[in-house]
mmCIF file of C-alpha atoms in Angstrom:
data_model
loop_
_atom_site.group_PDB
_atom_site.id
_atom_site.type_symbol
_atom_site.label_atom_id
_atom_site.label_comp_id
_atom_site.label_asym_id
_atom_site.label_seq_id
_atom_site.Cartn_x
_atom_site.Cartn_y
_atom_site.Cartn_z
ATOM 1 C CA UNK A 1 39.125 5.899 -22.990
ATOM 2 C CA UNK A 2 41.852 3.391 -23.745
ATOM 3 C CA UNK A 3 41.008 0.814 -26.319
ATOM 4 C CA UNK A 4 42.690 -2.427 -26.188
ATOM 5 C CA UNK A 5 42.589 -3.092 -30.143
ATOM 6 C CA UNK A 6 44.736 0.082 -30.518
ATOM 7 C CA UNK A 7 47.326 -1.544 -28.670
ATOM 8 C CA UNK A 8 47.296 -4.781 -30.197
ATOM 9 C CA UNK A 9 47.088 -3.025 -33.873
ATOM 10 C CA UNK A 10 50.120 -0.997 -32.408
ATOM 11 C CA UNK A 11 52.032 -3.979 -31.594
ATOM 12 C CA UNK A 12 51.549 -5.690 -34.842
ATOM 13 C CA UNK A 13 52.844 -2.709 -36.644
ATOM 14 C CA UNK A 14 55.529 -2.407 -34.661
ATOM 15 C CA UNK A 15 56.500 -5.972 -35.017
ATOM 16 C CA UNK A 16 56.231 -5.971 -38.890
ATOM 17 C CA UNK A 17 57.144 -2.625 -39.601
ATOM 18 C CA UNK A 18 54.416 -2.505 -42.423
ATOM 19 C CA UNK A 19 50.842 -1.593 -42.232
ATOM 20 C CA UNK A 20 49.760 -4.067 -45.015
ATOM 21 C CA UNK A 21 51.558 -6.984 -43.114
ATOM 22 C CA UNK A 22 49.946 -5.890 -39.879
ATOM 23 C CA UNK A 23 46.503 -5.853 -41.557
ATOM 24 C CA UNK A 24 46.908 -9.528 -42.925
ATOM 25 C CA UNK A 25 48.046 -10.702 -39.317
ATOM 26 C CA UNK A 26 45.188 -9.127 -37.935
ATOM 27 C CA UNK A 27 42.659 -9.772 -40.341
ATOM 28 C CA UNK A 28 41.818 -6.245 -40.971
ATOM 29 C CA UNK A 29 41.835 -3.646 -43.937
ATOM 30 C CA UNK A 30 45.246 -1.527 -44.173
ATOM 31 C CA UNK A 31 42.838 1.928 -43.878
ATOM 32 C CA UNK A 32 41.394 0.323 -40.420
ATOM 33 C CA UNK A 33 44.850 -0.181 -39.155
ATOM 34 C CA UNK A 34 45.829 3.383 -39.963
ATOM 35 C CA UNK A 35 42.732 4.828 -38.517
ATOM 36 C CA UNK A 36 43.728 2.963 -35.166
ATOM 37 C CA UNK A 37 47.241 3.729 -35.106
ATOM 38 C CA UNK A 38 46.214 7.806 -35.468
ATOM 39 C CA UNK A 39 43.504 7.144 -32.942
ATOM 40 C CA UNK A 40 46.239 5.874 -30.353
ATOM 41 C CA UNK A 41 48.578 8.632 -31.405
ATOM 42 C CA UNK A 42 46.071 11.075 -30.722
ATOM 43 C CA UNK A 43 45.083 9.347 -27.223
ATOM 44 C CA UNK A 44 49.076 9.272 -26.423
ATOM 45 C CA UNK A 45 49.674 12.690 -27.622
ATOM 46 C CA UNK A 46 52.686 11.568 -29.718
ATOM 47 C CA UNK A 47 53.654 10.454 -33.182
ATOM 48 C CA UNK A 48 54.498 6.620 -33.095
ATOM 49 C CA UNK A 49 55.691 5.806 -36.736
ATOM 50 C CA UNK A 50 57.116 7.612 -39.312
ATOM 51 C CA UNK A 51 56.658 6.241 -42.951
ATOM 52 C CA UNK A 52 58.919 5.106 -45.198
ATOM 53 C CA UNK A 53 59.432 3.740 -48.841
ATOM 54 C CA UNK A 54 58.727 0.366 -47.668
ATOM 55 C CA UNK A 55 56.976 0.472 -44.644
ATOM 56 C CA UNK A 56 57.147 2.486 -41.416
ATOM 57 C CA UNK A 57 59.720 3.047 -38.622
ATOM 58 C CA UNK A 58 58.758 3.583 -34.828
ATOM 59 C CA UNK A 59 59.610 6.546 -33.222
ATOM 60 C CA UNK A 60 61.524 6.937 -30.011
ATOM 61 C CA UNK A 61 58.155 7.271 -28.063
ATOM 62 C CA UNK A 62 56.933 4.092 -29.881
ATOM 63 C CA UNK A 63 60.113 2.310 -28.729
ATOM 64 C CA UNK A 64 59.346 3.237 -25.009
ATOM 65 C CA UNK A 65 55.708 2.759 -25.305
ATOM 66 C CA UNK A 66 56.502 -0.848 -26.821
ATOM 67 C CA UNK A 67 58.556 -1.603 -23.819
ATOM 68 C CA UNK A 68 55.890 -0.563 -21.114
ATOM 69 C CA UNK A 69 53.055 -2.515 -22.778
ATOM 70 C CA UNK A 70 54.473 -5.816 -24.524
ATOM 71 C CA UNK A 71 54.891 -7.818 -21.408
ATOM 72 C CA UNK A 72 51.092 -6.550 -20.236
ATOM 73 C CA UNK A 73 49.750 -7.030 -23.539
ATOM 74 C CA UNK A 74 51.128 -10.565 -24.084
ATOM 75 C CA UNK A 75 50.103 -11.849 -20.568
ATOM 76 C CA UNK A 76 46.342 -10.540 -21.302
ATOM 77 C CA UNK A 77 46.514 -12.270 -24.797
ATOM 78 C CA UNK A 78 47.494 -15.674 -23.419
ATOM 79 C CA UNK A 79 44.734 -15.249 -20.822
ATOM 80 C CA UNK A 80 42.133 -14.621 -23.504
ATOM 81 C CA UNK A 81 43.497 -17.629 -25.615
ATOM 82 C CA UNK A 82 43.164 -19.961 -22.536
ATOM 83 C CA UNK A 83 39.707 -18.543 -21.690
ATOM 84 C CA UNK A 84 38.627 -18.989 -25.334
ATOM 85 C CA UNK A 85 40.121 -22.612 -25.390
ATOM 86 C CA UNK A 86 38.494 -23.913 -22.187
ATOM 87 C CA UNK A 87 35.239 -22.335 -23.315
ATOM 88 C CA UNK A 88 35.435 -24.185 -26.718
ATOM 89 C CA UNK A 89 36.233 -27.352 -24.585
ATOM 90 C CA UNK A 90 33.551 -26.826 -22.487
ATOM 91 C CA UNK A 91 30.939 -27.137 -25.519
ATOM 92 C CA UNK A 92 32.910 -29.802 -27.739
ATOM 93 C CA UNK A 93 31.142 -33.181 -27.946
ATOM 94 C CA UNK A 94 33.414 -35.750 -26.911
ATOM 95 C CA UNK A 95 33.130 -39.460 -28.186
ATOM 96 C CA UNK A 96 34.095 -42.262 -25.060
ATOM 97 C CA UNK A 97 34.019 -46.033 -25.693
ATOM 98 C CA UNK A 98 33.427 -48.269 -23.016
ATOM 99 C CA UNK A 99 31.779 -51.711 -22.032
ATOM 100 C CA UNK A 100 28.236 -51.442 -21.479
ATOM 101 C CA UNK A 101 28.800 -53.220 -18.337
ATOM 102 C CA UNK A 102 31.500 -51.032 -16.991
ATOM 103 C CA UNK A 103 29.571 -48.102 -18.055
ATOM 104 C CA UNK A 104 27.093 -48.813 -15.208
ATOM 105 C CA UNK A 105 29.466 -47.674 -12.475
ATOM 106 C CA UNK A 106 31.167 -44.752 -14.380
ATOM 107 C CA UNK A 107 28.533 -43.354 -16.687
ATOM 108 C CA UNK A 108 26.887 -40.938 -14.053
ATOM 109 C CA UNK A 109 30.613 -39.818 -13.256
ATOM 110 C CA UNK A 110 31.235 -38.969 -16.672
ATOM 111 C CA UNK A 111 27.754 -37.212 -17.364
ATOM 112 C CA UNK A 112 28.442 -35.076 -14.360
ATOM 113 C CA UNK A 113 31.746 -33.963 -15.604
ATOM 114 C CA UNK A 114 30.893 -33.242 -19.319
ATOM 115 C CA UNK A 115 28.111 -31.611 -21.193
ATOM 116 C CA UNK A 116 28.251 -33.415 -24.447
ATOM 117 C CA UNK A 117 29.287 -36.950 -24.798
ATOM 118 C CA UNK A 118 28.634 -39.794 -27.672
ATOM 119 C CA UNK A 119 29.155 -43.036 -25.739
ATOM 120 C CA UNK A 120 30.022 -46.287 -27.764
ATOM 121 C CA UNK A 121 29.449 -49.767 -25.982
ATOM 122 C CA UNK A 122 31.856 -52.454 -27.279
ATOM 123 C CA UNK A 123 34.476 -54.998 -25.805
ATOM 124 C CA UNK A 124 38.313 -53.944 -25.178
ATOM 125 C CA UNK A 125 39.532 -54.939 -28.715
ATOM 126 C CA UNK A 126 36.648 -53.114 -30.777
ATOM 127 C CA UNK A 127 36.994 -50.080 -28.571
ATOM 128 C CA UNK A 128 40.806 -50.233 -29.206
ATOM 129 C CA UNK A 129 40.292 -50.344 -33.208
ATOM 130 C CA UNK A 130 37.918 -47.394 -32.974
ATOM 131 C CA UNK A 131 40.391 -45.270 -30.829
ATOM 132 C CA UNK A 132 43.259 -46.149 -33.154
ATOM 133 C CA UNK A 133 41.094 -45.323 -36.449
ATOM 134 C CA UNK A 134 40.413 -41.937 -34.590
ATOM 135 C CA UNK A 135 36.557 -42.894 -34.715
ATOM 136 C CA UNK A 136 36.784 -42.649 -30.740
ATOM 137 C CA UNK A 137 38.368 -39.710 -28.718
ATOM 138 C CA UNK A 138 38.905 -42.107 -25.867
ATOM 139 C CA UNK A 139 38.235 -45.586 -24.480
ATOM 140 C CA UNK A 140 37.945 -46.836 -21.009
ATOM 141 C CA UNK A 141 38.938 -50.524 -21.254
ATOM 142 C CA UNK A 142 40.457 -53.328 -19.089
ATOM 143 C CA UNK A 143 42.984 -54.436 -21.137
ATOM 144 C CA UNK A 144 46.235 -52.358 -21.883
ATOM 145 C CA UNK A 145 47.289 -51.391 -25.469
ATOM 146 C CA UNK A 146 50.459 -50.202 -26.062
ATOM 147 C CA UNK A 147 51.177 -48.854 -29.861
ATOM 148 C CA UNK A 148 52.992 -46.357 -31.289
ATOM 149 C CA UNK A 149 49.872 -44.303 -32.237
ATOM 150 C CA UNK A 150 48.111 -44.924 -28.893
ATOM 151 C CA UNK A 151 48.599 -43.683 -25.153
ATOM 152 C CA UNK A 152 46.935 -45.025 -22.263
ATOM 153 C CA UNK A 153 46.994 -44.366 -18.539
ATOM 154 C CA UNK A 154 45.991 -46.589 -15.655
ATOM 155 C CA UNK A 155 42.951 -45.234 -13.737
ATOM 156 C CA UNK A 156 42.480 -47.710 -11.399
ATOM 157 C CA UNK A 157 41.486 -51.395 -10.289
ATOM 158 C CA UNK A 158 38.446 -53.617 -10.545
ATOM 159 C CA UNK A 159 37.802 -57.225 -9.224
ATOM 160 C CA UNK A 160 35.012 -59.688 -9.700
ATOM 161 C CA UNK A 161 32.913 -60.408 -6.483
ATOM 162 C CA UNK A 162 30.211 -62.466 -5.640
ATOM 163 C CA UNK A 163 26.887 -60.876 -4.370
ATOM 164 C CA UNK A 164 23.324 -61.777 -2.830
ATOM 165 C CA UNK A 165 20.221 -59.930 -1.820
ATOM 166 C CA UNK A 166 20.550 -58.738 1.671
ATOM 167 C CA UNK A 167 17.405 -60.544 2.496
ATOM 168 C CA UNK A 168 18.564 -63.843 1.434
ATOM 169 C CA UNK A 169 19.982 -66.402 4.269
ATOM 170 C CA UNK A 170 23.677 -67.146 3.348
ATOM 171 C CA UNK A 171 24.700 -68.518 6.823
ATOM 172 C CA UNK A 172 25.419 -71.846 5.532
ATOM 173 C CA UNK A 173 27.514 -70.655 2.841
ATOM 174 C CA UNK A 174 29.192 -68.228 5.418
ATOM 175 C CA UNK A 175 30.061 -71.376 7.457
ATOM 176 C CA UNK A 176 31.345 -73.457 4.649
ATOM 177 C CA UNK A 177 33.639 -70.373 3.551
ATOM 178 C CA UNK A 178 34.758 -70.212 7.183
ATOM 179 C CA UNK A 179 35.828 -73.979 7.217
ATOM 180 C CA UNK A 180 37.291 -73.584 3.756
ATOM 181 C CA UNK A 181 35.393 -76.502 2.501
ATOM 182 C CA UNK A 182 35.691 -75.836 -1.056
ATOM 183 C CA UNK A 183 33.611 -78.910 -2.252
ATOM 184 C CA UNK A 184 30.726 -77.678 -0.114
ATOM 185 C CA UNK A 185 31.248 -74.154 -0.980
ATOM 186 C CA UNK A 186 30.804 -75.152 -4.838
ATOM 187 C CA UNK A 187 27.840 -77.551 -3.709
ATOM 188 C CA UNK A 188 25.892 -74.568 -2.168
ATOM 189 C CA UNK A 189 26.523 -72.345 -5.004
ATOM 190 C CA UNK A 190 25.301 -74.547 -7.686
ATOM 191 C CA UNK A 191 22.005 -74.937 -5.812
ATOM 192 C CA UNK A 192 21.366 -71.091 -5.965
ATOM 193 C CA UNK A 193 19.413 -69.328 -8.568
ATOM 194 C CA UNK A 194 22.231 -67.534 -10.792
ATOM 195 C CA UNK A 195 21.885 -64.314 -12.747
ATOM 196 C CA UNK A 196 24.334 -63.393 -15.622
ATOM 197 C CA UNK A 197 24.678 -60.544 -18.036
ATOM 198 C CA UNK A 198 25.793 -62.885 -20.879
ATOM 199 C CA UNK A 199 24.703 -66.538 -21.936
ATOM 200 C CA UNK A 200 28.403 -67.325 -21.879
ATOM 201 C CA UNK A 201 28.997 -66.639 -18.446
ATOM 202 C CA UNK A 202 32.338 -64.933 -18.670
ATOM 203 C CA UNK A 203 32.247 -63.501 -15.163
ATOM 204 C CA UNK A 204 31.305 -66.447 -13.368
ATOM 205 C CA UNK A 205 33.770 -68.557 -15.500
ATOM 206 C CA UNK A 206 36.621 -66.546 -14.308
ATOM 207 C CA UNK A 207 35.633 -66.376 -10.683
ATOM 208 C CA UNK A 208 35.636 -70.324 -10.945
ATOM 209 C CA UNK A 209 38.772 -70.515 -12.624
ATOM 210 C CA UNK A 210 40.398 -68.721 -9.852
ATOM 211 C CA UNK A 211 38.361 -69.609 -6.891
ATOM 212 C CA UNK A 212 38.108 -73.650 -7.399
ATOM 213 C CA UNK A 213 40.646 -74.087 -10.424
ATOM 214 C CA UNK A 214 38.163 -75.074 -12.781
ATOM 215 C CA UNK A 215 37.383 -74.013 -16.104
ATOM 216 C CA UNK A 216 33.457 -74.098 -16.064
ATOM 217 C CA UNK A 217 30.987 -74.360 -13.291
ATOM 218 C CA UNK A 218 28.395 -76.974 -13.587
ATOM 219 C CA UNK A 219 25.557 -74.615 -12.815
ATOM 220 C CA UNK A 220 23.584 -72.944 -15.612
ATOM 221 C CA UNK A 221 22.088 -69.483 -15.190
ATOM 222 C CA UNK A 222 18.459 -69.318 -14.301
ATOM 223 C CA UNK A 223 18.349 -65.386 -15.790
ATOM 224 C CA UNK A 224 20.284 -63.942 -18.553
ATOM 225 C CA UNK A 225 20.041 -60.057 -18.391
ATOM 226 C CA UNK A 226 22.351 -58.280 -20.869
ATOM 227 C CA UNK A 227 23.115 -55.398 -18.699
ATOM 228 C CA UNK A 228 25.288 -55.846 -15.545
ATOM 229 C CA UNK A 229 23.476 -52.679 -13.957
ATOM 230 C CA UNK A 230 20.030 -53.788 -14.655
ATOM 231 C CA UNK A 231 20.918 -57.469 -13.745
ATOM 232 C CA UNK A 232 21.876 -56.117 -10.021
ATOM 233 C CA UNK A 233 18.698 -53.871 -9.839
ATOM 234 C CA UNK A 234 16.421 -57.143 -10.445
ATOM 235 C CA UNK A 235 18.678 -59.253 -8.169
ATOM 236 C CA UNK A 236 18.383 -57.100 -5.213
ATOM 237 C CA UNK A 237 14.688 -57.419 -5.352
ATOM 238 C CA UNK A 238 14.690 -61.098 -5.564
ATOM 239 C CA UNK A 239 16.886 -64.228 -4.538
ATOM 240 C CA UNK A 240 19.732 -65.479 -6.147
ATOM 241 C CA UNK A 241 23.519 -65.014 -6.484
ATOM 242 C CA UNK A 242 25.436 -63.169 -9.012
ATOM 243 C CA UNK A 243 29.461 -62.361 -10.100
ATOM 244 C CA UNK A 244 29.845 -58.907 -10.821
ATOM 245 C CA UNK A 245 32.679 -56.107 -10.956
ATOM 246 C CA UNK A 246 32.732 -54.570 -7.675
ATOM 247 C CA UNK A 247 32.457 -51.086 -8.712
ATOM 248 C CA UNK A 248 29.057 -52.059 -10.008
ATOM 249 C CA UNK A 249 27.898 -53.635 -6.704
ATOM 250 C CA UNK A 250 29.339 -50.802 -4.401
ATOM 251 C CA UNK A 251 26.304 -48.480 -4.434
ATOM 252 C CA UNK A 252 23.773 -51.563 -3.767
ATOM 253 C CA UNK A 253 25.992 -52.637 -1.048
ATOM 254 C CA UNK A 254 26.077 -49.253 0.556
ATOM 255 C CA UNK A 255 22.620 -48.940 0.068
ATOM 256 C CA UNK A 256 22.008 -52.265 1.908
ATOM 257 C CA UNK A 257 20.197 -53.725 -1.214
ATOM 258 C CA UNK A 258 22.952 -56.460 -1.752
ATOM 259 C CA UNK A 259 25.383 -58.081 0.602
ATOM 260 C CA UNK A 260 28.766 -59.132 -0.406
ATOM 261 C CA UNK A 261 28.930 -62.922 -0.542
ATOM 262 C CA UNK A 262 32.386 -63.727 -1.426
ATOM 263 C CA UNK A 263 35.302 -61.574 -2.055
ATOM 264 C CA UNK A 264 37.956 -64.224 -2.922
ATOM 265 C CA UNK A 265 41.537 -63.406 -2.545
ATOM 266 C CA UNK A 266 42.356 -66.058 -5.299
ATOM 267 C CA UNK A 267 40.498 -63.715 -7.910
ATOM 268 C CA UNK A 268 42.822 -61.090 -8.883
ATOM 269 C CA UNK A 269 42.262 -57.407 -9.740
ATOM 270 C CA UNK A 270 42.096 -56.005 -13.149
ATOM 271 C CA UNK A 271 43.589 -52.664 -14.280
ATOM 272 C CA UNK A 272 41.261 -50.205 -15.741
ATOM 273 C CA UNK A 273 42.797 -47.793 -18.478
ATOM 274 C CA UNK A 274 41.836 -44.728 -20.325
ATOM 275 C CA UNK A 275 43.121 -44.937 -23.950
ATOM 276 C CA UNK A 276 43.367 -42.411 -26.380
ATOM 277 C CA UNK A 277 45.676 -41.286 -29.590
ATOM 278 C CA UNK A 278 48.799 -39.465 -29.660
ATOM 279 C CA UNK A 279 48.673 -35.553 -30.222
ATOM 280 C CA UNK A 280 44.971 -35.901 -29.302
ATOM 281 C CA UNK A 281 43.440 -32.220 -29.508
ATOM 282 C CA UNK A 282 41.426 -33.200 -26.594
ATOM 283 C CA UNK A 283 44.460 -33.930 -24.023
ATOM 284 C CA UNK A 284 42.662 -31.399 -21.448
ATOM 285 C CA UNK A 285 39.857 -33.914 -21.651
ATOM 286 C CA UNK A 286 42.007 -37.021 -21.173
ATOM 287 C CA UNK A 287 43.626 -35.155 -17.977
ATOM 288 C CA UNK A 288 40.201 -34.561 -16.570
ATOM 289 C CA UNK A 289 38.750 -38.116 -17.078
ATOM 290 C CA UNK A 290 41.851 -39.730 -15.846
ATOM 291 C CA UNK A 291 41.842 -37.553 -12.865
ATOM 292 C CA UNK A 292 37.969 -38.349 -12.205
ATOM 293 C CA UNK A 293 38.303 -42.122 -12.658
ATOM 294 C CA UNK A 294 41.395 -42.271 -10.455
ATOM 295 C CA UNK A 295 39.199 -40.695 -7.660
ATOM 296 C CA UNK A 296 36.368 -42.936 -8.140
ATOM 297 C CA UNK A 297 38.333 -46.082 -8.322
ATOM 298 C CA UNK A 298 40.280 -44.964 -5.158
ATOM 299 C CA UNK A 299 37.058 -45.184 -3.235
ATOM 300 C CA UNK A 300 36.927 -49.387 -3.573
ATOM 301 C CA UNK A 301 35.140 -51.923 -1.441
#
């Protein structure tokens, strides 16, 4: 029966012209190398190497054998190396940074694709610092960071939208919106119960800035729930209004738990980036993450 290790050993001896050097390359003892060559010679029925004062010299049959097996052996070794790398990657813990609020829409996706992930929640600038310091493998951010040591790829766009529960009567709002009466639109919104994931109401401020050209709305949030996904879950069961990323609201709208109240064309979309360091050993993960997020964000509202 042919033993693949015999041919590996033959290749190493043929290349190095020396049993000792071949043994070092293969992490074997020299007697083990000699034994495997002897067994291969017995199997093929021909002498393969002639001993010299400083090593060995291949016979004509060894040269023929090398020509016959070298391409196939190298292809097989490449397949083995590739398989081993993929197997190691599949069991490697990767660290991914993301904002807590963006996690609500992409967390399930990442967990479904990788077995071992250590998540870190932080804002864009903090996540960049962690990636740049090689304390995170990747970061998913809404701000581009182009430096000498980092690389990024745009994987999609997200946008702030306004939502309300499906059982809430918003007929009056839609009439005012249809009439483009922004003073009455804002008045109606100020009279509603408001939900926010942050006491500083950053989403609401940004929406107001673009939709009404005002730096700050006059309303005050009724409920501050420091998780956008939890905020939407509670809003869907009650009454009120919230501003959220469209990717977070998508599932609730599809399940008819929330309704899209206002998708203002004045509010711009924002890019989503995957960030990592250059020469990252986890480039295969970077490619998978980028591909999956592009597919996800391509399916927008």
